[in-house]
Short mmCIF file of C-alpha atoms in Angstrom, two decimals:
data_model
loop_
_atom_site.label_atom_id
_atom_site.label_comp_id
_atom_site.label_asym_id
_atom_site.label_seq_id
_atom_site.Cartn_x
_atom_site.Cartn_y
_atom_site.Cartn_z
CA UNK E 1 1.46 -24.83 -28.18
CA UNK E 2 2.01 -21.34 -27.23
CA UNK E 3 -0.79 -19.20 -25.18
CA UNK E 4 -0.51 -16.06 -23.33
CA UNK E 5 -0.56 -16.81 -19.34
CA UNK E 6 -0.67 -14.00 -16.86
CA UNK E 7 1.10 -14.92 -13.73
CA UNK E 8 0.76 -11.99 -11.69
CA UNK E 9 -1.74 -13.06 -9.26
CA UNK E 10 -1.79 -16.35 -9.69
CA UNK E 11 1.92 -17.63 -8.99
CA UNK E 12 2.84 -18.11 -5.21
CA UNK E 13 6.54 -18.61 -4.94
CA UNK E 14 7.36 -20.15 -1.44
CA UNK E 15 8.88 -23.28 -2.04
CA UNK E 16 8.54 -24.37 2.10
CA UNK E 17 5.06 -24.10 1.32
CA UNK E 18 4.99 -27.57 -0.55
CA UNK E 19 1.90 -29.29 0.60
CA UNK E 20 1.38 -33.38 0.25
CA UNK E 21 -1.29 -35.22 1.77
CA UNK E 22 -0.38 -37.55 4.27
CA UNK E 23 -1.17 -41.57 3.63
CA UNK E 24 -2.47 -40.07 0.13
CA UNK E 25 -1.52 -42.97 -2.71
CA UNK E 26 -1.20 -42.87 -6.14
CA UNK E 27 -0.68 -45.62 -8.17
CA UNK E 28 1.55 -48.98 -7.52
CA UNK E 29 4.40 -46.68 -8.94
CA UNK E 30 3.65 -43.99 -5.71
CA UNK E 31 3.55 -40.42 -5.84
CA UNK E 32 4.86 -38.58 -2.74
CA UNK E 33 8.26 -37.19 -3.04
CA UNK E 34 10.83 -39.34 -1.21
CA UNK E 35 12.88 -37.53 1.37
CA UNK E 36 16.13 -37.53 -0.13
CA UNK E 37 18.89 -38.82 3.02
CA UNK E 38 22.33 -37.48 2.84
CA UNK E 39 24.74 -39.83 4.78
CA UNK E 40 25.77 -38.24 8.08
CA UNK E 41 28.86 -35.97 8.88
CA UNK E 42 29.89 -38.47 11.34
CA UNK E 43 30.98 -41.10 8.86
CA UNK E 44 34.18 -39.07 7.32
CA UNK E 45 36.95 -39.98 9.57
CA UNK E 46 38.66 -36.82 9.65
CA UNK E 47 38.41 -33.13 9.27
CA UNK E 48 39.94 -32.93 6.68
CA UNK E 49 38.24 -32.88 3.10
CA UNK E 50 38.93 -36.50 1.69
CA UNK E 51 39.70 -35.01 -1.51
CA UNK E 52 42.89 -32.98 -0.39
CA UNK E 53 43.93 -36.41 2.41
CA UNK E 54 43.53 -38.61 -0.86
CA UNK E 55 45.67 -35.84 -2.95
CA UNK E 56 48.39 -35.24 0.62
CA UNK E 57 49.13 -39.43 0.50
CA UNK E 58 49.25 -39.72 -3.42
CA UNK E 59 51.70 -36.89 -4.06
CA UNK E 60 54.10 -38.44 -1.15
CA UNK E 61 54.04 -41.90 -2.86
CA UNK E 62 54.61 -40.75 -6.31
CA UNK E 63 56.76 -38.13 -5.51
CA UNK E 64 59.29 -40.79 -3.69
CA UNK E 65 59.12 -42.74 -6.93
CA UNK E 66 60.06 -39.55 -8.75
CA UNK E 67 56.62 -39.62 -10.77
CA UNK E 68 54.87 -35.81 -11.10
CA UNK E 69 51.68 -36.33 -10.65
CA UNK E 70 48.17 -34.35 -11.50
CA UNK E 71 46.04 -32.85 -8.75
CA UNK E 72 43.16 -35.58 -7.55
CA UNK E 73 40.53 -33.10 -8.06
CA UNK E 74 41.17 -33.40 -12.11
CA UNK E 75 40.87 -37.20 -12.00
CA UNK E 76 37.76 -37.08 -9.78
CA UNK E 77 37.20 -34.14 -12.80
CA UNK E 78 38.43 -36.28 -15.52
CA UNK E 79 36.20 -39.43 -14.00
CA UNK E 80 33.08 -37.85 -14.05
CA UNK E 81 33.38 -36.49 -17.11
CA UNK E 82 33.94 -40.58 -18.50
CA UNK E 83 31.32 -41.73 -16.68
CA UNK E 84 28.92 -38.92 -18.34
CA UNK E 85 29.91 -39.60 -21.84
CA UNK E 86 29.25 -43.23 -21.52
CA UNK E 87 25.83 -41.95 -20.27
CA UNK E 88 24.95 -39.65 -22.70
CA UNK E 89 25.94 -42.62 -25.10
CA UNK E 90 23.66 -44.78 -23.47
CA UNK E 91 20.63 -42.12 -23.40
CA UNK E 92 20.66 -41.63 -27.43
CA UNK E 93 20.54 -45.85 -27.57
CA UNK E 94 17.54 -46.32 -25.48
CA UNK E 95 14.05 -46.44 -26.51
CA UNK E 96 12.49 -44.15 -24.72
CA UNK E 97 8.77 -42.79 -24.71
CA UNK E 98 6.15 -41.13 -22.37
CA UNK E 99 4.01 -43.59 -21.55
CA UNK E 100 1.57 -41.70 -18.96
CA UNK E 101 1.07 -38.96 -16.89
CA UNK E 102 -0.67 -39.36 -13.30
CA UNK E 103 -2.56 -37.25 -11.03
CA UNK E 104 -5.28 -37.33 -8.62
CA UNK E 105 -9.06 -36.94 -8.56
CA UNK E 106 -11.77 -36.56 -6.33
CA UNK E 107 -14.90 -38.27 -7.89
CA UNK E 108 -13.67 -40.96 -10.29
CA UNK E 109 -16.76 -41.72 -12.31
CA UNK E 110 -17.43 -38.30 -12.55
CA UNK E 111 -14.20 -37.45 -14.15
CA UNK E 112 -13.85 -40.38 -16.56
CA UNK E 113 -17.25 -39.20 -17.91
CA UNK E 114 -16.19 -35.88 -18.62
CA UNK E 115 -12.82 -37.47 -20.43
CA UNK E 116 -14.76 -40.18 -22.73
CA UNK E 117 -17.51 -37.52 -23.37
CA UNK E 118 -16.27 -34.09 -23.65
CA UNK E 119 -13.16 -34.61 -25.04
CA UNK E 120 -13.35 -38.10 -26.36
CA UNK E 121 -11.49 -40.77 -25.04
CA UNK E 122 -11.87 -44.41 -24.18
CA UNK E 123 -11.19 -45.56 -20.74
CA UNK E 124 -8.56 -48.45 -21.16
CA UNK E 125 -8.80 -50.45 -18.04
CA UNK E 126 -9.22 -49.69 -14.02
CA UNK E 127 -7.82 -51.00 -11.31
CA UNK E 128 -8.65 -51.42 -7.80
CA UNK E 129 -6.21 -51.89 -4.85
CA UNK E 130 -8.36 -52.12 -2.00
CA UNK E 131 -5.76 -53.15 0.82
CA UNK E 132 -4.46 -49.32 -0.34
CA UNK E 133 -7.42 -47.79 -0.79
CA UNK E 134 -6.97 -46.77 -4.42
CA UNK E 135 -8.29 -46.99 -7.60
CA UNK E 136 -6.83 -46.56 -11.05
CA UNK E 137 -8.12 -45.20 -14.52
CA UNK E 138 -6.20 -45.61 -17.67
CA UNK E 139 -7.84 -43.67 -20.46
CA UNK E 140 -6.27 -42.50 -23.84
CA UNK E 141 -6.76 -42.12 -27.77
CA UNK E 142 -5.27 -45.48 -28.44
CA UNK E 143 -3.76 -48.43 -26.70
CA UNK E 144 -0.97 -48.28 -24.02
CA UNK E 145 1.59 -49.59 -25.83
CA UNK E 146 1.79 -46.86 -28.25
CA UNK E 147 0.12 -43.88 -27.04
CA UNK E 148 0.32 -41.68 -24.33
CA UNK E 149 -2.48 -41.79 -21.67
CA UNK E 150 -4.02 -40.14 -18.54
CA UNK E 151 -3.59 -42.45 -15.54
CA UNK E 152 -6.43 -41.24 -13.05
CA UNK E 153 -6.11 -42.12 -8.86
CA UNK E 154 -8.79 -42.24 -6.57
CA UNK E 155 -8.10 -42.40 -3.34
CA UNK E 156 -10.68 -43.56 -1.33
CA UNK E 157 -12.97 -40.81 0.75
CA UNK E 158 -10.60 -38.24 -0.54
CA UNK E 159 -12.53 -35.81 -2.56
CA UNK E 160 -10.71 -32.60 -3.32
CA UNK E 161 -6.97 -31.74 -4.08
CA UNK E 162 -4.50 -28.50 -4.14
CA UNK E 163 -3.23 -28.53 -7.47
CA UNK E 164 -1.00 -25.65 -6.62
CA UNK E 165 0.74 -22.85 -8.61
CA UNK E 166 3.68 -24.77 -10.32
CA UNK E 167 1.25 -27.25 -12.51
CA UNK E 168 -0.14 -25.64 -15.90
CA UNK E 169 -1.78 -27.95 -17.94
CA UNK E 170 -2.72 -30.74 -20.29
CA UNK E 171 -2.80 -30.46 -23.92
CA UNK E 172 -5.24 -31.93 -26.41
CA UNK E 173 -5.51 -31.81 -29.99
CA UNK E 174 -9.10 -31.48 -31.36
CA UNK E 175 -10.23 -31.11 -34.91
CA UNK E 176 -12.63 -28.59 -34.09
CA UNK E 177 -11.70 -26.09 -30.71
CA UNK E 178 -15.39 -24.68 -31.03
CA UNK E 179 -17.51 -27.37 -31.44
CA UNK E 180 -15.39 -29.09 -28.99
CA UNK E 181 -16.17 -25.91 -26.48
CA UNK E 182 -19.68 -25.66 -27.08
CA UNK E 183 -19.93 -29.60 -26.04
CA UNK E 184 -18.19 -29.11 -22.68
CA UNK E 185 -20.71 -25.98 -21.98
CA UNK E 186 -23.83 -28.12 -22.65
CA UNK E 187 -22.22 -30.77 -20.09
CA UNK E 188 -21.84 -28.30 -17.58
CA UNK E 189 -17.89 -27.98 -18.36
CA UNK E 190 -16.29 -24.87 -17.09
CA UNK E 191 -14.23 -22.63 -20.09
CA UNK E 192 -12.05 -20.14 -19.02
CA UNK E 193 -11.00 -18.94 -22.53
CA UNK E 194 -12.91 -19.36 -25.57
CA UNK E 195 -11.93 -20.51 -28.82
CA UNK E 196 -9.40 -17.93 -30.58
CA UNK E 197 -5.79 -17.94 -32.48
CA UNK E 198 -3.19 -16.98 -29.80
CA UNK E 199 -2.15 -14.17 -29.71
CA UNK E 200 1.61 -14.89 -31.09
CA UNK E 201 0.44 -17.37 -34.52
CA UNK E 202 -2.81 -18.12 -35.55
CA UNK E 203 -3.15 -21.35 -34.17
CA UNK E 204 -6.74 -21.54 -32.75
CA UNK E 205 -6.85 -22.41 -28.90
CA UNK E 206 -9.59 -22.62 -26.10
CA UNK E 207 -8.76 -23.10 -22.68
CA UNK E 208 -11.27 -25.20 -20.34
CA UNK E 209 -11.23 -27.28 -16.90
CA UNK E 210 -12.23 -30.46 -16.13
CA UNK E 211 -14.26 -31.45 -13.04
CA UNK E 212 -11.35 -31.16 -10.65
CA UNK E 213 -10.09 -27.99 -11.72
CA UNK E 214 -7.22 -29.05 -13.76
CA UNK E 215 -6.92 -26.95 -16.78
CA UNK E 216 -6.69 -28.27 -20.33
CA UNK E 217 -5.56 -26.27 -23.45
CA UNK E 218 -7.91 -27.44 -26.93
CA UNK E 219 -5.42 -27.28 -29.29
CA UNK E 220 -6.72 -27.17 -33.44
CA UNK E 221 -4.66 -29.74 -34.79
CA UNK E 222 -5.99 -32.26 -36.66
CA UNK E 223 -5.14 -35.04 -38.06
CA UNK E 224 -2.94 -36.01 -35.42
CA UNK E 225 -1.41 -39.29 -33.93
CA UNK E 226 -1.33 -38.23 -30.81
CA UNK E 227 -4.15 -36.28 -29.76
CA UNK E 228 -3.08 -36.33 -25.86
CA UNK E 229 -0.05 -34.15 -26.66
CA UNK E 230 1.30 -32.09 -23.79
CA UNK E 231 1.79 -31.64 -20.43
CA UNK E 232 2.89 -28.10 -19.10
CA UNK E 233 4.84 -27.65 -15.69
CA UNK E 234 6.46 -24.75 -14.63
CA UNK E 235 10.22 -24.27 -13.70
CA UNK E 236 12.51 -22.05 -11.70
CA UNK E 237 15.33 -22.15 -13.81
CA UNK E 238 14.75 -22.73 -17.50
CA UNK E 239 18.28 -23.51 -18.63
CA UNK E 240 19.20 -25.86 -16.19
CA UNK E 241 16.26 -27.47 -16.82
CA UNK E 242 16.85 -27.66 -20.42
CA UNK E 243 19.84 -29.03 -19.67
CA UNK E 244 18.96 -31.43 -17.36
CA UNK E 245 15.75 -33.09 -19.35
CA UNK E 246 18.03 -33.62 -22.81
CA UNK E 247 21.23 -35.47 -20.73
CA UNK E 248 19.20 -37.45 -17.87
CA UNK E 249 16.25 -37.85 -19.63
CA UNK E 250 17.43 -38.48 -23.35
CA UNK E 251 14.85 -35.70 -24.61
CA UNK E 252 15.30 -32.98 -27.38
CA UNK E 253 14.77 -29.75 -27.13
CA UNK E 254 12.80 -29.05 -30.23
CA UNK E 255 11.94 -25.42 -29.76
CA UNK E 256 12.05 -22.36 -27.35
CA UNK E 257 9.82 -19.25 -27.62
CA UNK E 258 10.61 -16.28 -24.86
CA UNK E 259 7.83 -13.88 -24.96
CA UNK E 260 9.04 -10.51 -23.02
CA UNK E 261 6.04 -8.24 -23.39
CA UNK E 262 4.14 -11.01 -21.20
CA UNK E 263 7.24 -12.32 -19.29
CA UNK E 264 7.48 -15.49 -19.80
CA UNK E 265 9.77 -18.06 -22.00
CA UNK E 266 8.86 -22.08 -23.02
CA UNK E 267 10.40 -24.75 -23.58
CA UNK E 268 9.08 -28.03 -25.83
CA UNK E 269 10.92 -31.09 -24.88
CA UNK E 270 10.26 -34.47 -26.04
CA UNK E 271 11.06 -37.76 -27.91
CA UNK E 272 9.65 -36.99 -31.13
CA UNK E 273 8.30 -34.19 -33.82
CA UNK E 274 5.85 -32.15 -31.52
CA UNK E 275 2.81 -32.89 -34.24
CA UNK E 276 2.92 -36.36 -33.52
CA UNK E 277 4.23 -36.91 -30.00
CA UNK E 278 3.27 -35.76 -26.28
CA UNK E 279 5.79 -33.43 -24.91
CA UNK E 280 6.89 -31.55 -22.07
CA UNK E 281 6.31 -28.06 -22.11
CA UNK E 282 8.41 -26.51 -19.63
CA UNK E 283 7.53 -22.54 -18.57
CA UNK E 284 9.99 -19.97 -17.00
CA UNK E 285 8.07 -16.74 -15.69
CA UNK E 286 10.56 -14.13 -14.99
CA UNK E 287 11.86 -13.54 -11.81
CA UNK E 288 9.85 -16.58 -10.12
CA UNK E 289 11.95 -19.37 -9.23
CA UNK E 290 9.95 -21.04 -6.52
CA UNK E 291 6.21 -22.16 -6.63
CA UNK E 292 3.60 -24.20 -4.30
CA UNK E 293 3.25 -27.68 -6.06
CA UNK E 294 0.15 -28.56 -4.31
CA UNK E 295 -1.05 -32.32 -4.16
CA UNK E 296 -2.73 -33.33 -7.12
CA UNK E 297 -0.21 -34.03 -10.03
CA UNK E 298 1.83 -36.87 -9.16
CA UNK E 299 4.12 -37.61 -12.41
CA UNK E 300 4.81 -39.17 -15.49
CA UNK E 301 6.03 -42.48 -16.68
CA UNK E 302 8.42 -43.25 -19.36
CA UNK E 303 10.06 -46.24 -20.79
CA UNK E 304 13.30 -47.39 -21.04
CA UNK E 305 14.72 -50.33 -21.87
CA UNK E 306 17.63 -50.54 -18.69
CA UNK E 307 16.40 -48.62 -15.10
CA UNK E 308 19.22 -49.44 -14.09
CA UNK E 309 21.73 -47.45 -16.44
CA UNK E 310 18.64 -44.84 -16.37
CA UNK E 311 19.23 -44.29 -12.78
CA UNK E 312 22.42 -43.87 -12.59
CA UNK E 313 22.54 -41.22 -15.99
CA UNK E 314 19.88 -39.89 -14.00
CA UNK E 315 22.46 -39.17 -10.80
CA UNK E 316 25.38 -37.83 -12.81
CA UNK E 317 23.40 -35.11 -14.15
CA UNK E 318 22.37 -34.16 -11.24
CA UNK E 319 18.61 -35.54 -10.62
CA UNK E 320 17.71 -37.38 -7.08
CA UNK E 321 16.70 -40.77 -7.19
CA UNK E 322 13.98 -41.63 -4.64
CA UNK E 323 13.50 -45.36 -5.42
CA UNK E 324 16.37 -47.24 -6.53
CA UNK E 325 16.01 -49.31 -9.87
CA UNK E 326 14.49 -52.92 -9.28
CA UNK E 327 11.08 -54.84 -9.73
CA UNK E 328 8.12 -54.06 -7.82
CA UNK E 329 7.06 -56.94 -5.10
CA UNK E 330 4.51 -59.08 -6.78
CA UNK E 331 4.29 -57.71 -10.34
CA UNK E 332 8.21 -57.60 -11.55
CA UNK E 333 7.92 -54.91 -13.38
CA UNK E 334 11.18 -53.28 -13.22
CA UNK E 335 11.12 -49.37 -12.66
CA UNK E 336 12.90 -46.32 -10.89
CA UNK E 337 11.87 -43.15 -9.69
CA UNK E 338 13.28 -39.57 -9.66
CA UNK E 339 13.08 -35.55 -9.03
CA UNK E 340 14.84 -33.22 -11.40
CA UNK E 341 15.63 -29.74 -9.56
CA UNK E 342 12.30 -28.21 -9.08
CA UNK E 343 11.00 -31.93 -7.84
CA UNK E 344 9.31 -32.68 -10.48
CA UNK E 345 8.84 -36.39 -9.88
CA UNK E 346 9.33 -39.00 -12.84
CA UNK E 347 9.02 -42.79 -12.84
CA UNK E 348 10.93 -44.88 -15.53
CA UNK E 349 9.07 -48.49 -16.28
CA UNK E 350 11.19 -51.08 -18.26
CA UNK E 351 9.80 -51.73 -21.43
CA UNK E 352 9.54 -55.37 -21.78
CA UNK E 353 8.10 -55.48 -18.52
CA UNK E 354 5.48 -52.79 -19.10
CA UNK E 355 4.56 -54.84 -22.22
CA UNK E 356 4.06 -57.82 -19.96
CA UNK E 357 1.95 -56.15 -17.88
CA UNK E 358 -0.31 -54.67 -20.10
CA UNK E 359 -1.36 -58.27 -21.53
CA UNK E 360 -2.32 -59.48 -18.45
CA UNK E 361 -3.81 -56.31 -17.30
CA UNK E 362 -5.97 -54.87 -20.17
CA UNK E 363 -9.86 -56.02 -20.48
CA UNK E 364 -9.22 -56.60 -24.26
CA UNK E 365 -7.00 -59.35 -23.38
CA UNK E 366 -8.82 -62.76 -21.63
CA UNK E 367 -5.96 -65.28 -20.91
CA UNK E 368 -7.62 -68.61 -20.49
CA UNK E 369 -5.79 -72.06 -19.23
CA UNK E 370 -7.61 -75.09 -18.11
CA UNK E 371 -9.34 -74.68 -14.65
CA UNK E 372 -8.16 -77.51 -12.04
CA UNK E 373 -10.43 -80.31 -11.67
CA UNK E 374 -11.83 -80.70 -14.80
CA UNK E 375 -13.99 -77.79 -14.31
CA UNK E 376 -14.65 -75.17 -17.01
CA UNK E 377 -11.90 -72.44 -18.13
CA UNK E 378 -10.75 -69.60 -15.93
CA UNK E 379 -10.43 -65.68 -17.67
CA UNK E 380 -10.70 -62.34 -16.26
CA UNK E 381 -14.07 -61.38 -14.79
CA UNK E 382 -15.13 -65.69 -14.33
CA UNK E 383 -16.77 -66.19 -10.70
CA UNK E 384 -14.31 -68.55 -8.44
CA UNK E 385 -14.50 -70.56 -5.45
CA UNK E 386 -11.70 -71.74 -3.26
CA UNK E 387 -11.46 -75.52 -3.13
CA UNK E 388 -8.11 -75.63 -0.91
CA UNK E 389 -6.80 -73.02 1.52
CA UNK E 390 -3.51 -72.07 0.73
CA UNK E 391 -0.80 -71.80 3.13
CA UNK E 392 0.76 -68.90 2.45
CA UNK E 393 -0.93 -65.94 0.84
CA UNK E 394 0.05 -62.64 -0.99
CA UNK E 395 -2.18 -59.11 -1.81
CA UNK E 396 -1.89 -58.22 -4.77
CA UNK E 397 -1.46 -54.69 -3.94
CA UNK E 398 1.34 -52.49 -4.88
CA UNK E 399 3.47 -53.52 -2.38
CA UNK E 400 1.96 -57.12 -1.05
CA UNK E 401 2.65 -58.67 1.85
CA UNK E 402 3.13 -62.56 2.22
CA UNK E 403 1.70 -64.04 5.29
CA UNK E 404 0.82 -67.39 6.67
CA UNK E 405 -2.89 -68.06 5.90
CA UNK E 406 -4.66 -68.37 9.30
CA UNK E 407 -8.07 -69.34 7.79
CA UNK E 408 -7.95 -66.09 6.51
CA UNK E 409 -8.70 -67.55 3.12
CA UNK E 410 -10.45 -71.09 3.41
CA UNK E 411 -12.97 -73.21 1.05
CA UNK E 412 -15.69 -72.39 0.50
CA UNK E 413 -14.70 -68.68 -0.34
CA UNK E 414 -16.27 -67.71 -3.33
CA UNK E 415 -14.87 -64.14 -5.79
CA UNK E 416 -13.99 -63.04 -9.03
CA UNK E 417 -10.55 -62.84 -11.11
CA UNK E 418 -9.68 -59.32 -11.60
CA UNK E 419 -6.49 -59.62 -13.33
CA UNK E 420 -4.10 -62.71 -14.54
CA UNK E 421 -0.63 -62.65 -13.56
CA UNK E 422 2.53 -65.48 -14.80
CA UNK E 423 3.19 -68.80 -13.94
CA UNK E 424 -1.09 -69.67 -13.46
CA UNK E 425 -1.08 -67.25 -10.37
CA UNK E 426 -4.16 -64.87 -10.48
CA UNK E 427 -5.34 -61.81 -8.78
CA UNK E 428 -8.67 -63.04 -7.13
CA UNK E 429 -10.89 -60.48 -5.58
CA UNK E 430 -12.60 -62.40 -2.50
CA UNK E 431 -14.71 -60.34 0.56
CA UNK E 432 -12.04 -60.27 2.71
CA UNK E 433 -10.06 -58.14 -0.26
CA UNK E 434 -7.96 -59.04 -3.21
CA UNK E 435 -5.10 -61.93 -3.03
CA UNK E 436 -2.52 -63.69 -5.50
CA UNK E 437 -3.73 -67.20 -5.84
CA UNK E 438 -2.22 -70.27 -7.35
CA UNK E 439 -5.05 -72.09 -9.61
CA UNK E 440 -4.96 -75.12 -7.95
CA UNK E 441 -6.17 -73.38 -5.11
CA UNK E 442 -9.73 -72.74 -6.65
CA UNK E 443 -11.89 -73.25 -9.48
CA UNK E 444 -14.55 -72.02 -11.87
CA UNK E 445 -17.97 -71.05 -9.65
CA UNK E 446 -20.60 -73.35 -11.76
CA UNK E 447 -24.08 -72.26 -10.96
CA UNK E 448 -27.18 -75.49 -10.85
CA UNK E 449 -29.73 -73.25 -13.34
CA UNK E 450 -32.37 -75.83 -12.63
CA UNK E 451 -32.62 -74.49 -8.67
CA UNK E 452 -35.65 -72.10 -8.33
#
């Protein structure tokens, strides 16, 4: 959706003014941008360019064999140019969708209030990683796995975030922008434009911010499939942006609108007809090509059904790939992360594996097997105790660590399951913090009602 943003005062263009927060986490996907290491000069094994020693030795063996033969620098050329078809091919065959966008807030239970509300939505599922000192929110319009969603991070005792110059906003479609308004005013919600048709259309808009200062553009559209439908970022170089989100990223763009008289130009990129998909809305404001990204947005998450073939697609066009393609330690969920040119980070999930994780993540879903001795059935949320110490054991953080178990867990422990994970191996939440346990190792806490 198009509104009228004036930049003048606003936008801060010094790019060595990026600002992250050390130690700061963000999900079990991560969120600080990965310093990007170039291999060093000393490695080439001679001064001279390898391209023109390659091209020096080929010429003098073909040319003894009386064969002419083209310059090296057209088959690297000619390569490259292969290797980015079969790409491209592969792009317009996967399935690809945004799944979720992330970012970072100071008071969790104050912003999911404001979310299911204000505005309407249903908080999914959480997540807590003590041993990181994080917690997740997943909240939405609909389930995961088929609508996009908000993934909220708490970090714990961090309370307030720079969400910077280069991050615009979220988009939601409401049926009604003023009734909508008028209930974020009588919760205390801050609006910083009221409900109006912008000013290029008659489209009727309100602008507002939720409890952490990110800004969110009420959008009357209605009925929609989608009501979480946008997410704005701004870019230094709309073209090559453009350019880079439809070949790397499989995306279309579906529409442009430049706007002169208030400097600015958009583009709307996504998978999808913009009524009934989220998209990226990417803004150009003339002349700026740098901007402060701040700390608070992290990224967003999209499917695919190969990381691997995503990554490298990703790398020909010319994106930087700051965690190689592979499952994460502990879950298996296969994923990849990257920066396009204005670092602008992105994670890519496999889809069967997000799937996966879903059912034995969400609180709608209550796997139950038999408990170990008879006892009575283990499912998300049961009370445990520990009725063998393991000897090795795992935290079921992001990244867990395997150890020896040095009575660290013993019998006699007593916790809850928090989440259910494959092969009868559980995520139990004990005192000492949360741990991947086999289920022979404990069993069902049964309570003697009769004591006093």
């Amino acid at each position: 959706m198009v509104r009228i943003i004036s930049m003048a005062s606003s936008i801060r263009p010094s790019l060595s003014s990026f600002r992250f927060a050390g130690g700061i986490a963000n999900s079990r996907f991560g969120a600080s941008i990965s310093t990007i290491r170039l291999p060093p000069l000393s490695r080439l094994s001679s001064s001279v360019p390898q391209s023109q020693f390659f091209g020096l030795k080929a010429s003098k063996l073909l040319k003894t064999a009386g064969t002419r033969v083209p310059p090296v620098g057209n088959a690297v050329q000619a390569s490259t140019a292969a290797a980015q078809k079969t790409a491209l091919e592969w792009v317009k065959k996967d399935k690809r969708r945004m799944l979720h966008v992330v970012y970072r807030v100071g008071d969790l239970d104050r912003t999911v209030k404001f979310y299911t509300e204000c505005l309407g939505m249903k908080l999914l599922r959480k997540r807590d990683i003590p041993e990181e000192r994080y917690t997740n929110a997943f909240l939405g319009y609909g389930p995961e796995d088929s609508h996009f969603v908000i993934e909220l991070t708490y970090n714990y005792g961090v309370d307030k975030y720079d969400i910077g110059a280069a991050f615009g906003h979220f988009g939601i479609a409401v049926e009604d922008v003023a009734k909508t308004v008028e209930l974020i005013k009588a919760k205390g919600g801050k609006v910083t434009r009221e409900p109006g048709p912008v000013k290029v259309g008659s489209t009727v808009i309100a602008f507002v911010e939720d409890p952490d200062g990110y800004k969110l553009e009420l959008i009357e559209r209605w009925p929609t499939p989608e009501p979480l439908c946008q997410v704005m970022l701004r870019v230094g170089d709309l073209d090559r942006s453009i350019n880079f989100y439809e070949k790397a990223f499989g995306m279309e763009l579906l529409r442009t609108q430049d706007s002169p008289e208030y400097k600015y130009t958009i583009a709307i990129m996504g998978y999808g007809p913009e009524d009934k998909n989220a998209v990226l809305e990417l803004t150009y404001n003339y002349g700026v090509t740098e901007y402060e990204k701040g700390n608070g947005y992290a990224q967003i998450a999209i499917g695919t059904d190969d990381v691997y073939k995503t990554a490298e697609g990703v790398k020909l066009f010319g994106g930087k790939i700051t965690r190689e393609p592979g499952p994460l330690p502990g879950i298996n969920t296969k994923i990849t992360a990257c920066l396009d040119s204005d670092c602008w980070k992105t994670v890519f999930v496999d889809n069967i594996d997000f799937l996966k994780e879903l059912e034995c993540e969400s609180p709608s879903v209550k796997p139950v097997v038999p408990a170990p001795s008879g006892s009575t059935k283990l499912e998300i949320g049961s009370p445990i105790i520990v009725v063998e110490a393991p000897k090795v054991i795992k935290t079921a953080a992001s990244v867990p660590c395997l150890r020896a178990n040095s009575g660290l867990v013993k019998p006699g422990d007593v916790g809850r399951i928090v989440s259910r994970k494959p092969k009868d191996v559980w995520a139990v939440r004990l005192a000492i913090g949360t741990y991947l346990l086999d289920g022979k190792y404990f069993k069902a806490l049964e309570f003697d009602e009769t004591e006093e």
